[in-house]
Coordinates of C-alpha atoms and ligand atoms in Angstrom, one line a residue:
M1 CA -0.2 0.1 0.0
E2 CA 1.1 3.3 -1.1
L3 CA 2.2 5.8 2.3
T4 CA -0.5 8.5 0.7
D5 CA -3.5 5.7 0.2
E6 CA -3.8 5.5 4.5
I7 CA -3.4 9.4 4.6
M8 CA -6.1 10.7 7.2
V9 CA -7.5 13.7 6.9
Q10 CA -9.0 15.8 10.1
R11 CA -10.5 18.6 9.4
T12 CA -10.7 22.0 11.9
T13 CA -14.3 22.5 13.5
K14 CA -13.4 26.6 13.2
S15 CA -11.6 27.8 10.0
R16 CA -9.8 31.1 10.8
L17 CA -10.4 31.9 7.3
P18 CA -13.0 35.1 7.8
E19 CA -9.7 35.9 9.9
V20 CA -8.1 37.2 6.3
D21 CA -7.6 40.4 5.0
F22 CA -6.9 39.2 1.3
N23 CA -6.4 42.5 0.5
K24 CA -3.3 43.6 3.1
L25 CA -1.4 39.5 2.7
G26 CA 2.0 40.7 3.2
F27 CA 4.9 37.9 3.6
G28 CA 4.1 35.2 6.4
N29 CA 1.2 37.3 8.1
Y30 CA -1.5 34.3 7.7
I31 CA -1.0 30.2 7.3
S32 CA -3.8 28.5 6.5
D33 CA -6.4 25.9 8.3
H34 CA -4.0 22.7 8.0
M35 CA -0.7 20.9 8.1
L36 CA 0.7 17.7 6.5
I37 CA 2.7 16.0 9.6
C38 CA 4.4 12.7 9.2
Y39 CA 7.3 10.8 11.6
Y40 CA 9.8 8.7 10.8
K41 CA 10.5 6.5 13.6
N42 CA 12.2 2.7 13.2
G43 CA 14.2 3.5 9.6
Q44 CA 10.3 4.3 8.1
W45 CA 8.2 6.9 7.7
E46 CA 4.6 6.3 9.1
A47 CA 1.9 7.2 7.5
P48 CA 1.0 11.2 6.9
S49 CA -1.6 12.3 8.4
I50 CA -3.3 16.0 7.5
V51 CA -4.5 17.7 10.7
P52 CA -5.4 21.4 12.3
F53 CA -2.8 23.6 12.2
G54 CA -1.5 24.0 15.9
D55 CA 1.4 23.8 18.3
I56 CA 3.3 20.1 18.9
S57 CA 4.9 19.3 21.7
L58 CA 8.9 18.7 21.9
S59 CA 11.0 17.6 25.1
P60 CA 13.8 20.3 25.8
A61 CA 16.0 17.5 24.7
T62 CA 15.0 17.2 20.9
L63 CA 18.6 16.9 19.0
A64 CA 17.5 19.4 16.4
L65 CA 18.1 21.9 18.7
H66 CA 20.5 21.5 20.4
Y67 CA 22.6 20.2 17.2
G68 CA 20.4 21.9 14.1
Q69 CA 19.4 19.3 12.2
S70 CA 17.1 20.6 10.6
V71 CA 16.0 21.3 7.1
F72 CA 13.4 23.7 5.3
E73 CA 11.7 25.1 1.7
G74 CA 9.9 27.4 0.2
L75 CA 7.8 27.0 -2.7
K76 CA 4.5 28.5 -4.1
A77 CA 0.8 27.6 -5.6
F78 CA -0.6 29.3 -7.9
R79 CA -4.6 29.9 -8.7
L80 CA -5.5 30.3 -12.5
D81 CA -8.5 31.8 -14.2
D82 CA -9.9 28.9 -14.4
G83 CA -10.0 28.1 -10.6
R84 CA -6.7 25.3 -10.9
V85 CA -4.4 25.3 -8.9
N86 CA 0.0 25.3 -10.2
L87 CA 2.4 24.4 -7.8
F88 CA 4.9 25.6 -9.4
R89 CA 8.3 23.5 -9.7
V90 CA 7.8 21.2 -7.0
Q91 CA 9.6 18.3 -8.5
K92 CA 13.2 20.8 -8.5
H93 CA 11.9 21.7 -4.9
Y94 CA 11.4 18.0 -3.7
E95 CA 15.2 17.6 -5.2
R96 CA 16.8 20.2 -3.5
M97 CA 15.1 18.6 -0.5
L98 CA 16.5 15.3 -1.0
R99 CA 19.8 17.2 -1.1
S100 CA 20.0 18.7 1.6
L101 CA 18.5 15.9 4.1
S102 CA 21.6 14.0 2.6
R103 CA 24.2 17.0 3.3
M104 CA 22.7 16.8 7.0
C105 CA 22.7 12.8 7.5
M106 CA 18.9 12.8 6.9
P107 CA 16.5 10.3 5.8
G108 CA 14.9 11.7 2.0
V109 CA 11.2 12.3 2.4
P110 CA 9.4 9.9 0.5
E111 CA 8.2 11.8 -2.8
E112 CA 4.4 10.8 -2.7
I113 CA 4.1 12.1 1.0
F114 CA 5.8 15.6 -0.3
V115 CA 4.4 15.9 -3.6
E116 CA 1.0 14.0 -3.4
G117 CA 1.1 15.1 0.5
L118 CA 1.0 18.6 -0.8
R119 CA -1.6 18.4 -3.8
R120 CA -3.9 16.9 -0.8
L121 CA -3.3 19.7 1.5
I122 CA -3.5 22.4 -0.7
E123 CA -7.3 20.8 -1.7
V124 CA -8.5 21.1 1.7
D125 CA -7.3 24.6 2.0
R126 CA -8.3 25.7 -1.0
D127 CA -9.8 28.7 0.1
W128 CA -6.7 30.1 1.3
L129 CA -5.5 30.5 -2.3
P130 CA -5.9 34.1 -3.5
T131 CA -7.4 34.8 -6.3
Q132 CA -6.2 38.9 -6.6
P133 CA -2.8 39.4 -9.6
G134 CA 0.7 38.0 -8.0
G135 CA -1.1 36.7 -4.8
A136 CA 0.0 33.1 -3.5
L137 CA 0.0 30.3 -1.6
Y138 CA 2.8 30.3 0.1
V139 CA 4.4 25.9 1.5
R140 CA 6.5 25.8 3.5
P141 CA 7.7 22.2 4.1
I142 CA 10.3 21.4 7.2
M143 CA 12.2 18.2 8.4
F144 CA 14.3 18.1 12.0
A145 CA 15.3 15.4 14.2
S146 CA 12.5 15.0 16.7
E147 CA 14.3 12.4 18.9
A148 CA 14.6 13.3 22.2
K149 CA 18.2 12.8 23.2
Y150 CA 21.0 15.4 24.3
G151 CA 24.3 13.1 23.5
V152 CA 25.7 14.5 20.2
K153 CA 24.7 11.9 17.0
I154 CA 22.7 11.5 14.0
A155 CA 19.3 11.3 14.8
D156 CA 17.0 8.1 14.9
E157 CA 13.5 10.1 14.8
Y158 CA 12.4 12.8 12.2
C159 CA 9.6 14.8 12.1
F160 CA 8.1 16.2 8.2
I161 CA 5.9 19.3 8.2
M162 CA 4.6 21.0 5.2
F163 CA 2.2 24.3 6.1
T164 CA 1.0 27.1 3.5
G165 CA -0.1 30.2 3.8
P166 CA -1.4 33.2 1.4
V167 CA 0.9 35.3 0.3
G168 CA 0.2 39.3 -1.4
S169 CA 2.4 39.8 -4.5
Y170 CA 5.9 41.5 -3.2
F171 CA 7.0 45.0 -4.1
A172 CA 10.2 45.1 -2.7
N173 CA 11.5 48.7 -2.2
P174 CA 14.4 48.6 -4.4
L175 CA 17.2 46.9 -2.2
R176 CA 20.4 48.8 -0.6
L177 CA 22.8 46.1 -0.4
K178 CA 26.1 45.5 1.5
V179 CA 28.9 43.8 0.1
E180 CA 30.5 41.7 3.2
T181 CA 33.9 41.2 3.3
D182 CA 34.6 40.5 7.1
F183 CA 32.0 37.4 7.4
A184 CA 31.2 34.8 5.9
R185 CA 27.5 32.4 5.1
A186 CA 29.0 29.6 3.5
A187 CA 32.6 28.2 3.1
K188 CA 33.7 25.9 0.3
G189 CA 33.1 22.5 2.0
G190 CA 30.4 23.6 4.8
T191 CA 26.9 23.5 4.3
G192 CA 26.1 26.8 2.2
S193 CA 24.6 24.6 -0.2
A194 CA 21.7 23.2 2.2
K195 CA 18.5 24.7 2.7
C196 CA 19.0 24.0 6.4
A197 CA 18.8 26.1 9.3
G198 CA 21.9 27.2 11.0
N199 CA 22.9 29.0 7.7
Y200 CA 20.4 31.6 8.4
G201 CA 20.8 32.4 12.6
G202 CA 24.6 32.9 12.2
A203 CA 23.4 35.2 8.7
F204 CA 21.4 37.2 11.6
Y205 CA 24.4 38.7 13.0
P206 CA 26.3 40.6 9.6
T207 CA 23.1 40.9 8.6
Q208 CA 21.7 43.2 11.9
K209 CA 25.1 44.9 11.4
A210 CA 24.5 45.9 7.9
K211 CA 21.1 47.3 8.7
E212 CA 22.1 49.4 11.4
A213 CA 24.7 51.0 9.1
G214 CA 21.4 51.7 6.5
Y215 CA 21.0 49.0 4.5
D216 CA 18.2 45.8 3.3
Q217 CA 21.2 42.7 3.5
V218 CA 24.3 41.8 2.8
I219 CA 26.0 40.8 -0.6
W220 CA 28.7 37.6 0.9
T221 CA 31.3 36.8 -0.8
D222 CA 33.3 33.9 -0.8
A223 CA 34.8 33.0 2.6
R224 CA 38.2 31.8 1.3
E225 CA 39.0 35.4 0.3
N226 CA 36.2 38.0 0.5
K227 CA 37.1 38.7 -3.3
Y228 CA 33.8 36.9 -5.1
I229 CA 30.6 37.2 -4.9
E230 CA 27.9 34.5 -3.8
E231 CA 24.5 35.4 -2.8
S232 CA 22.7 37.6 -0.6
G233 CA 20.0 36.7 2.4
M234 CA 17.4 34.3 0.3
M235 CA 18.4 35.7 -3.4
N236 CA 20.8 34.8 -5.7
A237 CA 22.5 37.7 -7.0
M238 CA 22.4 38.9 -10.6
F239 CA 23.7 41.5 -12.6
V240 CA 23.4 42.7 -15.8
I241 CA 27.3 43.7 -17.1
D242 CA 27.7 44.9 -20.7
G243 CA 24.3 43.4 -21.7
V244 CA 25.1 40.5 -20.5
L245 CA 23.1 38.2 -18.0
V246 CA 25.7 37.5 -15.0
T247 CA 25.5 35.0 -12.4
P248 CA 28.1 32.9 -9.7
P249 CA 28.4 29.2 -10.7
T250 CA 26.1 27.4 -7.9
S251 CA 28.7 25.9 -5.4
D252 CA 28.9 24.2 -1.9
S253 CA 28.3 27.9 -0.4
I254 CA 25.7 28.8 -2.7
L255 CA 22.1 27.6 -2.7
A256 CA 21.0 26.7 -6.1
G257 CA 17.9 28.5 -6.3
V258 CA 14.9 27.4 -8.1
T259 CA 14.5 30.7 -9.5
R260 CA 18.0 31.3 -10.5
D261 CA 17.4 27.6 -12.7
S262 CA 13.9 28.9 -14.2
L263 CA 15.8 32.5 -14.9
L264 CA 18.8 31.9 -16.6
T265 CA 16.5 29.1 -18.8
L266 CA 13.9 31.8 -20.0
A267 CA 17.3 33.9 -20.4
D268 CA 18.2 31.2 -23.3
D269 CA 14.5 31.2 -24.5
L270 CA 14.2 34.7 -24.8
G271 CA 18.0 35.1 -26.5
I272 CA 19.4 37.0 -23.5
P273 CA 22.9 36.0 -23.6
H274 CA 23.8 35.0 -20.2
E275 CA 26.7 33.3 -18.5
A276 CA 27.1 31.7 -14.8
R277 CA 30.5 32.4 -14.0
P278 CA 32.8 33.7 -10.9
I279 CA 32.1 37.5 -10.7
A280 CA 34.8 39.4 -8.4
V281 CA 33.7 42.5 -5.9
T282 CA 36.9 44.5 -8.4
E283 CA 34.6 43.8 -11.7
L284 CA 31.8 45.4 -9.5
E285 CA 33.6 48.1 -8.9
N286 CA 34.8 48.5 -12.4
A287 CA 31.8 48.0 -13.8
F288 CA 30.3 51.3 -12.1
R289 CA 33.0 53.3 -12.7
H290 CA 32.8 52.1 -16.9
N291 CA 28.8 52.3 -16.4
A292 CA 29.3 49.1 -17.6
I293 CA 26.6 47.7 -15.2
S294 CA 23.3 47.8 -15.8
E295 CA 20.8 46.6 -13.3
A296 CA 21.7 44.1 -10.3
F297 CA 18.8 42.0 -8.9
G298 CA 17.9 39.2 -5.8
A299 CA 16.3 35.8 -7.7
G300 CA 14.1 33.7 -5.1
T301 CA 10.8 32.5 -5.0
A302 CA 9.3 35.5 -2.8
A303 CA 9.6 38.2 -5.1
V304 CA 10.8 36.2 -8.5
V305 CA 13.0 39.4 -9.0
A306 CA 14.6 42.1 -6.1
P307 CA 15.6 45.0 -7.9
I308 CA 18.5 46.2 -6.2
A309 CA 19.6 49.6 -5.8
T310 CA 22.8 50.6 -4.6
I311 CA 26.1 48.1 -3.9
H312 CA 28.2 49.1 -1.0
I313 CA 31.7 48.0 -1.9
N314 CA 35.1 49.3 0.6
G315 CA 33.1 52.0 2.0
I316 CA 31.8 53.7 -1.3
D317 CA 27.9 53.6 -2.4
H318 CA 27.5 52.5 -5.6
H319 CA 23.8 53.4 -7.7
L320 CA 22.8 51.3 -10.5
P321 CA 20.0 53.0 -12.7
A322 CA 16.3 52.9 -12.9
T323 CA 14.6 50.1 -14.4
N324 CA 12.0 50.3 -16.9
D325 CA 9.7 47.6 -19.1
N326 CA 12.9 46.6 -21.2
S327 CA 14.7 45.9 -18.2
V328 CA 16.0 41.9 -18.6
M329 CA 15.3 41.5 -14.8
F330 CA 11.6 42.5 -15.9
R331 CA 11.5 40.6 -19.8
L332 CA 12.4 37.4 -17.3
K333 CA 9.7 38.0 -14.5
N334 CA 6.7 38.3 -17.0
R335 CA 8.2 35.4 -18.7
L336 CA 8.1 33.1 -15.5
E337 CA 4.7 34.7 -14.4
A338 CA 3.2 34.4 -17.9
I339 CA 4.4 30.7 -18.1
R340 CA 2.8 30.0 -14.2
K341 CA -0.6 31.3 -15.0
C342 CA -0.8 29.0 -18.4
Q343 CA -0.8 32.4 -20.5
E344 CA 2.2 31.4 -22.4
E345 CA 3.5 27.3 -23.3
D346 CA 5.4 25.5 -19.9
K347 CA 7.5 23.9 -22.8
H348 CA 10.3 23.0 -19.6
G349 CA 7.2 21.2 -17.7
W350 CA 7.3 23.1 -14.6
N351 CA 3.8 23.3 -14.3
F352 CA 2.0 20.7 -12.0
L353 CA -1.8 21.6 -12.1
F354 CA -4.7 20.0 -10.2
Ligands
PLP401 C1 15.9 29.5 -0.8 C2 16.9 30.7 -0.7 C3 17.5 31.2 -2.5 C4 16.4 31.0 -3.2 O1 16.2 29.8 -4.0 P1 14.5 29.7 -4.7 O2 14.6 28.2 -5.2 O3 14.8 31.1 -6.3 O4 13.3 30.3 -3.3 C5 18.6 31.6 -2.7 N1 19.5 31.6 -1.5 C6 19.4 31.0 0.0 C7 20.5 31.2 0.7 C8 18.2 30.4 0.0 O5 17.7 30.1 1.0

């Protein structure tokens, strides 16, 4: 029998949907009525169940809290004009979750629980999908070591949860970023390419320092020499230099963003020249000096593209020119959104419709 054949659904008796102001969704403000929860014990996955979203109780000895075996994902589902749901690039997110889990010595969550479980969860909370343009249902899968033992070891028990929440269109103000050359997010051989909890906790301090200095985020550089651009917050970094879309190659210190992959694929489709290659901080400085850099943006699921207005390098604020409808970032974003809404052919097989 398949694990998801026996999926138990316990519906809430009191939906929180009436409390939602769909005109002021923002990001991360609401959580839908239900969650999927599933445990791994004795070397195997138990049957998942869909239950009302709520607290879970944990022992203070829970291994994840001490030693950080905790991995997450972030993806989005969209409501199409014909009422169907599109879960965008779910397979790619699932594969990345498996890679993150493997790096953290955690067992792979079965595909049927992740993909089929998510389809059922979204069906139960279908009314939570925003209808307004740009709205989406954000999906947060998380898995952590739930075993209660305080000796340092790889856990034998895990908890996998998926919950969702409606989010609005994300019109970020153009970002002011600081190129970070003192602190590092991820080193060669480290866990930077895994979406694991510890990477984010360690990034807070340098990010807070950058905020105090008047910036929104840092742009990380490589931990060895602080010479090469890596990424920023929960976004991959992209630039247009001399008319070419450039982004650092993925490595063990850069997270392989699904949005990054989508945008590079679409650049190919649209005939926009692009390169994934190391970008030195000095190359950026030179490009600013010669007005060769026309665009800089972050790429990630939350915003698709987040325009960058200012980049601080070694004591100097460099400013990007204003964007317009012909900007590479918006041409890519518009194409991506058209595919997601089934207004353009999905020739790469990115949509999962139900
Ligand atoms: C999630 C994340 C990204 C963006 O990945 P997407 O799949 O495009 O959302 C980039 N960098 C880091 C560190 C991330 O955690």
